[in-house]
Coordinates of C-alpha atoms and ligand atoms in Angstrom, one line a residue:
M4 CA 0.0 0.0 0.0
A5 CA 1.8 3.1 -1.2
E6 CA 0.3 5.6 1.1
V7 CA 2.2 8.8 1.9
I8 CA 1.8 10.6 5.2
L9 CA 3.2 14.0 6.2
K10 CA 3.1 14.6 10.0
N11 CA 3.7 18.1 11.3
V12 CA 6.1 18.8 8.5
R13 CA 7.9 22.1 8.6
K14 CA 10.6 23.5 6.3
V15 CA 12.6 26.6 7.1
F16 CA 15.1 28.0 4.7
D17 CA 17.9 30.4 5.7
R18 CA 16.8 30.3 9.3
D19 CA 13.7 32.4 8.9
V20 CA 12.0 31.7 5.6
V21 CA 9.2 29.4 6.6
A22 CA 8.3 27.6 3.3
V23 CA 6.0 25.0 4.9
D24 CA 4.4 25.2 8.3
D25 CA 3.0 22.2 10.1
A26 CA 1.7 20.3 7.1
N27 CA -0.4 17.3 7.9
I28 CA -1.5 15.3 4.8
E29 CA -2.5 11.7 4.4
I30 CA -2.5 10.4 0.9
K31 CA -4.1 7.0 0.4
D32 CA -2.8 4.2 -1.8
Q33 CA -3.7 5.0 -5.5
E34 CA -5.0 8.4 -4.6
F35 CA -4.4 11.4 -6.9
V36 CA -3.8 14.4 -4.7
V37 CA -3.1 17.8 -6.0
L38 CA -1.2 20.5 -4.1
V39 CA -2.4 23.9 -5.3
G40 CA -1.8 27.5 -4.4
P41 CA -0.2 30.7 -5.6
S42 CA 3.5 31.1 -6.3
G43 CA 5.6 30.8 -3.2
C44 CA 2.9 29.0 -1.1
G45 CA 5.3 26.1 -0.4
K46 CA 3.8 23.4 -2.7
S47 CA 7.0 22.6 -4.6
T48 CA 8.9 22.4 -1.3
T49 CA 6.4 20.0 0.1
L50 CA 6.7 17.8 -3.0
R51 CA 10.5 18.0 -2.9
M52 CA 10.5 16.9 0.8
V53 CA 8.5 13.8 -0.2
A54 CA 11.0 13.1 -3.0
G55 CA 13.9 13.6 -0.6
L56 CA 15.3 16.5 -2.6
E57 CA 14.9 18.8 0.4
E58 CA 15.4 17.8 4.1
V59 CA 12.5 18.4 6.5
T60 CA 13.3 20.9 9.2
S61 CA 11.0 19.1 11.6
G62 CA 8.1 16.5 11.3
E63 CA 7.9 13.1 9.7
I64 CA 7.3 11.8 6.2
Y65 CA 6.2 8.2 5.8
I66 CA 5.9 6.2 2.5
E67 CA 4.2 2.9 2.7
G68 CA 4.3 3.1 6.5
K69 CA 8.1 3.6 6.6
L70 CA 9.7 6.8 8.0
V71 CA 11.8 8.2 5.1
N72 CA 13.2 11.4 6.6
D73 CA 16.7 9.9 6.4
I74 CA 16.3 7.8 3.3
P75 CA 18.0 9.2 0.1
P76 CA 15.7 10.0 -2.9
K77 CA 17.0 7.0 -5.0
D78 CA 15.8 4.6 -2.3
R79 CA 12.3 6.0 -1.7
D80 CA 10.7 4.2 -4.7
I81 CA 9.3 7.4 -6.1
A82 CA 9.6 9.0 -9.6
M83 CA 9.4 12.7 -10.2
V84 CA 8.4 14.6 -13.4
F85 CA 9.6 18.2 -13.5
Q86 CA 8.3 21.3 -15.2
N87 CA 11.4 21.6 -17.4
Y88 CA 11.3 17.8 -18.2
A89 CA 15.1 17.5 -17.3
L90 CA 15.9 15.3 -20.3
Y91 CA 19.5 14.6 -21.2
P92 CA 20.0 16.4 -24.5
H93 CA 22.7 14.2 -25.9
M94 CA 20.7 11.0 -25.4
T95 CA 18.0 9.6 -27.5
V96 CA 14.4 9.2 -26.2
Y97 CA 15.1 5.5 -25.7
Q98 CA 18.4 6.2 -23.8
N99 CA 16.6 8.9 -21.7
M100 CA 13.9 6.4 -20.6
A101 CA 16.4 3.6 -20.1
F102 CA 18.9 5.6 -18.1
G103 CA 17.5 5.2 -14.6
L104 CA 17.1 1.5 -15.0
K105 CA 20.6 1.1 -16.4
L106 CA 22.0 2.9 -13.4
R107 CA 20.1 0.4 -11.2
K108 CA 21.7 -2.4 -13.2
Y109 CA 18.5 -3.9 -14.6
P110 CA 19.1 -6.6 -17.3
K111 CA 19.1 -5.3 -20.8
E112 CA 16.0 -7.3 -21.9
E113 CA 14.0 -6.0 -19.0
I114 CA 15.0 -2.5 -19.7
D115 CA 14.0 -2.9 -23.4
D116 CA 10.6 -4.4 -22.3
R117 CA 9.9 -1.6 -19.9
V118 CA 10.9 1.2 -22.3
R119 CA 8.8 -0.3 -25.1
E120 CA 5.8 -0.8 -22.8
A121 CA 6.0 2.8 -21.6
A122 CA 6.4 4.1 -25.2
D123 CA 3.3 2.1 -26.1
I124 CA 1.3 3.6 -23.3
L125 CA 2.3 7.1 -24.2
G126 CA 2.1 6.7 -28.0
I127 CA 5.8 7.6 -28.6
Q128 CA 7.0 4.4 -30.2
E129 CA 8.1 6.3 -33.3
L130 CA 10.2 8.8 -31.4
L131 CA 12.6 6.4 -29.6
E132 CA 15.6 7.1 -31.7
R133 CA 15.2 10.9 -31.7
K134 CA 17.1 13.4 -29.5
P135 CA 15.1 15.8 -27.3
K136 CA 15.8 18.8 -29.4
A137 CA 13.9 17.1 -32.3
L138 CA 10.7 16.8 -30.2
S139 CA 7.8 19.2 -29.6
G140 CA 7.0 20.4 -26.1
G141 CA 4.2 17.8 -25.7
Q142 CA 6.5 15.0 -26.9
R143 CA 9.2 16.0 -24.5
Q144 CA 6.6 16.0 -21.7
R145 CA 5.6 12.4 -22.7
V146 CA 9.2 11.3 -22.6
A147 CA 9.6 12.8 -19.1
V148 CA 6.5 10.9 -18.0
G149 CA 7.8 7.8 -19.7
R150 CA 11.1 8.0 -17.8
A151 CA 9.0 7.9 -14.6
I152 CA 6.8 5.1 -15.8
V153 CA 9.6 2.7 -16.6
R154 CA 10.7 2.7 -13.0
K155 CA 7.3 1.4 -11.9
P156 CA 7.5 3.4 -8.8
K157 CA 5.1 3.3 -5.9
V158 CA 4.6 7.0 -6.0
F159 CA 4.7 9.5 -8.8
L160 CA 5.4 13.1 -8.1
F161 CA 4.6 15.8 -10.6
D162 CA 5.9 19.4 -10.2
E163 CA 3.9 21.7 -12.6
P164 CA 4.5 19.3 -15.5
L165 CA 2.2 21.0 -18.0
S166 CA 3.3 24.7 -17.4
N167 CA 5.4 24.9 -20.5
L168 CA 2.8 23.6 -22.9
D169 CA 0.3 25.7 -24.8
A170 CA -3.3 25.8 -23.6
K171 CA -4.7 23.1 -26.0
L172 CA -1.9 20.6 -25.3
R173 CA -2.2 21.3 -21.6
V174 CA -5.9 20.2 -21.7
Q175 CA -4.9 17.1 -23.7
M176 CA -2.0 16.1 -21.4
R177 CA -4.3 16.7 -18.4
T178 CA -6.6 13.9 -19.6
E179 CA -3.7 11.7 -20.5
I180 CA -2.2 11.9 -17.0
S181 CA -5.6 11.2 -15.5
K182 CA -6.0 8.1 -17.7
L183 CA -2.5 7.1 -16.8
H184 CA -3.4 7.3 -13.1
T185 CA -6.2 4.9 -13.6
R186 CA -4.2 2.5 -15.8
L187 CA -1.1 2.4 -13.5
E188 CA -3.1 2.3 -10.3
A189 CA -0.4 4.4 -8.7
T190 CA -0.4 7.0 -6.0
M191 CA 0.2 10.4 -7.5
I192 CA 1.0 13.8 -6.0
Y193 CA 0.7 16.6 -8.4
V194 CA 1.7 20.3 -7.8
T195 CA 0.2 23.1 -9.8
H196 CA -0.8 26.8 -9.4
D197 CA -3.7 26.2 -11.8
Q198 CA -7.0 25.7 -10.1
T199 CA -8.6 24.1 -13.2
E200 CA -5.9 21.4 -13.3
A201 CA -6.5 20.8 -9.6
M202 CA -10.3 20.6 -10.0
T203 CA -10.2 18.3 -13.0
M204 CA -7.4 15.9 -12.0
G205 CA -7.5 15.6 -8.2
D206 CA -9.3 13.0 -6.2
R207 CA -8.4 15.4 -3.4
I208 CA -7.0 18.9 -3.4
V209 CA -4.8 20.5 -0.8
V210 CA -5.0 24.3 -1.0
M211 CA -1.9 26.1 0.4
K212 CA -1.2 29.7 1.1
D213 CA 1.9 31.2 2.8
G214 CA 3.2 27.7 3.7
R215 CA 0.0 26.6 5.4
I216 CA -2.7 24.2 4.4
Q217 CA -5.9 26.1 4.0
Q218 CA -8.2 23.1 3.2
N219 CA -7.8 19.5 2.2
D220 CA -10.9 18.1 0.4
T221 CA -12.5 16.7 -2.7
P222 CA -12.9 19.1 -5.6
L223 CA -16.6 19.5 -5.3
H224 CA -16.6 19.9 -1.5
L225 CA -14.0 22.6 -1.8
Y226 CA -16.1 24.4 -4.4
N227 CA -19.3 24.1 -2.5
H228 CA -18.0 24.6 1.0
P229 CA -14.8 26.6 1.0
A230 CA -13.4 26.9 4.5
N231 CA -12.3 30.5 4.1
Q232 CA -12.3 33.5 1.8
F233 CA -8.9 32.5 0.3
V234 CA -10.1 29.1 -0.8
A235 CA -13.4 30.5 -2.0
G236 CA -11.6 33.0 -4.2
F237 CA -8.9 30.6 -5.5
I238 CA -11.2 27.8 -6.6
G239 CA -13.6 28.7 -9.4
S240 CA -13.2 30.8 -12.5
P241 CA -13.9 33.7 -12.8
S242 CA -13.4 34.1 -9.1
M243 CA -16.1 34.4 -6.5
N244 CA -17.5 37.9 -6.1
F245 CA -16.9 39.4 -2.6
I246 CA -19.0 42.2 -1.3
E247 CA -18.6 43.7 2.1
G248 CA -21.7 44.5 4.1
R249 CA -23.3 44.4 7.5
L250 CA -25.7 41.8 8.9
A251 CA -28.9 43.5 10.0
V252 CA -29.5 43.7 13.8
D253 CA -32.4 41.3 13.6
G254 CA -30.2 38.9 11.6
D255 CA -32.9 38.8 8.9
G256 CA -31.0 40.3 6.1
L257 CA -27.8 42.0 4.8
R258 CA -27.3 45.6 4.1
F259 CA -24.8 47.0 1.6
D260 CA -23.7 50.4 0.5
E261 CA -24.6 52.1 3.7
G262 CA -27.9 50.3 3.8
K263 CA -29.0 51.3 0.3
I264 CA -29.0 47.7 -0.8
S265 CA -30.8 45.1 1.3
L266 CA -30.8 41.4 0.8
P267 CA -33.1 39.0 2.6
L268 CA -31.5 35.8 3.9
P269 CA -32.9 32.4 3.2
Q270 CA -34.2 30.5 6.2
Q271 CA -31.4 27.9 6.2
M272 CA -28.8 30.5 6.7
K273 CA -30.4 32.4 9.5
G274 CA -29.3 29.8 12.1
P275 CA -25.5 29.8 11.4
L276 CA -25.5 33.6 10.9
A277 CA -27.6 34.4 14.0
G278 CA -24.6 34.9 16.2
H279 CA -23.2 37.5 13.8
A280 CA -26.0 40.1 13.9
D281 CA -24.9 43.6 13.3
Q282 CA -21.4 42.5 12.3
E283 CA -19.4 43.5 9.3
I284 CA -19.2 40.4 7.0
T285 CA -18.2 39.6 3.5
L286 CA -20.7 38.1 1.2
G287 CA -19.5 35.7 -1.5
I288 CA -21.4 34.9 -4.7
R289 CA -20.0 32.9 -7.5
P290 CA -20.5 34.4 -11.0
E291 CA -22.3 31.2 -12.1
D292 CA -25.0 31.8 -9.3
I293 CA -26.1 35.0 -11.0
H294 CA -28.5 34.6 -13.9
D295 CA -30.6 36.3 -16.5
P296 CA -34.0 36.1 -14.7
D297 CA -35.7 34.8 -17.9
T298 CA -33.6 31.6 -17.7
M299 CA -34.5 30.8 -14.1
G300 CA -36.6 27.7 -13.5
R301 CA -39.3 27.9 -10.9
G302 CA -38.7 27.0 -7.3
V303 CA -35.1 28.4 -7.1
D304 CA -34.7 30.9 -4.3
T305 CA -33.4 34.1 -5.9
I306 CA -33.3 37.8 -5.3
T307 CA -33.2 40.4 -8.0
I308 CA -30.5 43.0 -8.2
E309 CA -30.3 45.9 -10.6
A310 CA -26.8 46.6 -12.0
Q311 CA -25.0 48.5 -14.7
V312 CA -23.1 46.7 -17.4
E313 CA -19.4 47.8 -17.7
V314 CA -17.9 45.1 -19.9
V315 CA -19.3 42.2 -21.9
E316 CA -17.2 39.2 -22.7
P317 CA -18.9 36.7 -25.0
M318 CA -17.4 33.2 -24.5
G319 CA -19.6 31.4 -27.0
N320 CA -21.6 29.1 -24.7
E321 CA -21.8 31.8 -22.0
V322 CA -21.2 35.5 -21.4
F323 CA -19.2 37.1 -18.7
L324 CA -20.7 40.4 -17.5
Y325 CA -18.7 42.8 -15.5
L326 CA -21.2 44.9 -13.5
T327 CA -21.5 47.6 -10.9
T328 CA -24.3 48.2 -8.4
G329 CA -23.9 51.0 -5.9
K330 CA -20.2 50.9 -4.9
S331 CA -19.8 47.2 -5.6
T332 CA -18.4 45.6 -8.7
F333 CA -19.0 42.0 -9.6
V334 CA -18.9 39.4 -12.4
A335 CA -21.8 37.3 -13.7
R336 CA -21.5 34.3 -15.9
V337 CA -24.8 34.1 -17.8
D338 CA -26.4 32.2 -20.7
P339 CA -26.0 34.0 -24.0
I340 CA -29.7 34.6 -24.5
H341 CA -30.2 38.3 -24.1
V342 CA -26.7 39.8 -24.2
P343 CA -26.9 43.3 -22.8
E344 CA -25.1 46.3 -24.2
V345 CA -22.3 48.1 -22.2
G346 CA -23.8 50.9 -20.1
Q347 CA -27.2 49.3 -20.1
P348 CA -29.0 48.6 -16.7
V349 CA -29.9 45.0 -16.2
N350 CA -31.9 43.0 -13.7
L351 CA -30.2 39.8 -12.5
A352 CA -31.4 36.9 -10.4
V353 CA -28.9 35.9 -7.6
E354 CA -29.3 32.4 -6.1
I355 CA -29.0 33.6 -2.6
G356 CA -29.2 30.0 -1.2
K357 CA -25.8 29.4 -2.8
A358 CA -24.2 32.5 -1.2
H359 CA -21.2 32.3 1.1
F360 CA -20.5 34.4 4.2
F361 CA -17.1 35.2 5.7
D362 CA -16.0 36.8 8.9
K363 CA -14.4 40.1 7.8
D364 CA -11.5 39.8 10.2
T365 CA -10.6 36.1 10.2
Q366 CA -11.9 35.5 6.7
E367 CA -13.2 32.1 7.9
S368 CA -16.5 30.9 6.5
L369 CA -19.4 31.6 8.8
L370 CA -21.3 28.6 7.4
G371 CA -18.4 26.2 8.2
S372 CA -16.8 23.8 5.7
Q373 CA -18.8 20.7 6.5
Ligands
LIG20 P1 6.1 28.3 -7.3 O1 4.8 28.0 -7.8 O2 6.5 29.7 -7.6 O3 7.2 27.3 -7.6 P2 5.7 27.2 -4.7 O4 4.4 27.3 -4.1 O5 6.1 25.9 -5.2 O6 6.0 28.4 -5.7 P3 8.1 27.0 -3.1 O7 9.0 26.9 -4.3 O8 7.8 25.8 -2.3 O9 6.7 27.6 -3.5 O10 8.7 28.1 -2.1 C1 8.1 28.4 -0.9 C2 8.9 29.5 -0.2 O11 10.2 29.1 0.1 C3 9.1 30.8 -1.0 O12 9.0 31.9 -0.2 C4 10.5 30.6 -1.6 O13 11.1 31.8 -1.9 C5 11.2 29.9 -0.5 N1 12.2 29.0 -0.9 C6 12.1 27.9 -1.8 N2 13.3 27.3 -2.0 C7 14.2 28.0 -1.3 C8 15.6 27.9 -1.1 N3 16.3 26.9 -1.7 N4 16.2 28.8 -0.3 C9 15.5 29.8 0.3 N5 14.2 30.0 0.1 C10 13.5 29.1 -0.6

């Protein structure tokens, strides 16, 4: 069982740069876990500690139940795929893929079997005699993955492997890596700053910020129940809209723009918000929870807001509207039925039952993340 466990893992560089602070993560056998967060949040350092490329400052890392803190990378039974592919330029694709096995003194026939099997899986049989410079970015990426596959490791580690590819190829390789995960039945840990990659690939997502884990959950649970404002804003595109306001004294509704805008609260939210009456809070509404009222089915709890259209971005299957109402600006992601003109006032239906509420100071969700 190739499970990976991080217990109270901390990494400090140069005495005072805390790259990772008290990380606790349990990755199950055959799970695909994505570490995601903005640049500098500590995700690569976390991965490199699992690989053994960085020492942990304190805490423990276990692979298959075995403490690996003092075990060198080559003995951890992991394979890592890097962003820059790290291929040897003077070697052919075949030699690049065979290299790790040769170092480990595998018999020639076994090396040949493994390289050809990996080439088959990745569809690069025709490229085996080429050198890396004669390959496209996507082909190089496949070779880098192939080099990991031939090792048949217990755990695959990916550090932003798709960053250097163009958008279309990135989507294609994303699917290929997901398929590979199913086919190889391996444990995979994948680092990215791209929330779409995280959402589409991960069985579970660990969101990090400033070296600390913000939330560790399934993609849909993260999306529907973000633990705090950072996670809420990071997951989803375009990002969730945040509007600051004050809960009414009676806890019945929200007031914005010095009370000029008033929103009633749905029944199910009054309980959790009751303790926050008369407090400043941040309301979060996802762009996809704002609709053209004409497209709304019956029975959905909505409130109508009037807004001014500032920018219209037609995406084909949907339209992004950048809007203002009072002092607030927000984005709506609506069906392309009645596309309004810039400057036009519009009425929009907000699904208030899907709204999120955050403490203005701690930024924690007032509805909890369960
Ligand atoms: P990116 O997406 O930009 O790679 P990241 O989330 O992977 O970012 P890390 O590379 O893990 O972040 O870095 C976390 C923090 O640790 C950053 O503040 C970084 O500057 C610092 N750091 C990383 N490696 C070193 C190092 N070798 N020496 C000193 N500080 C480092």
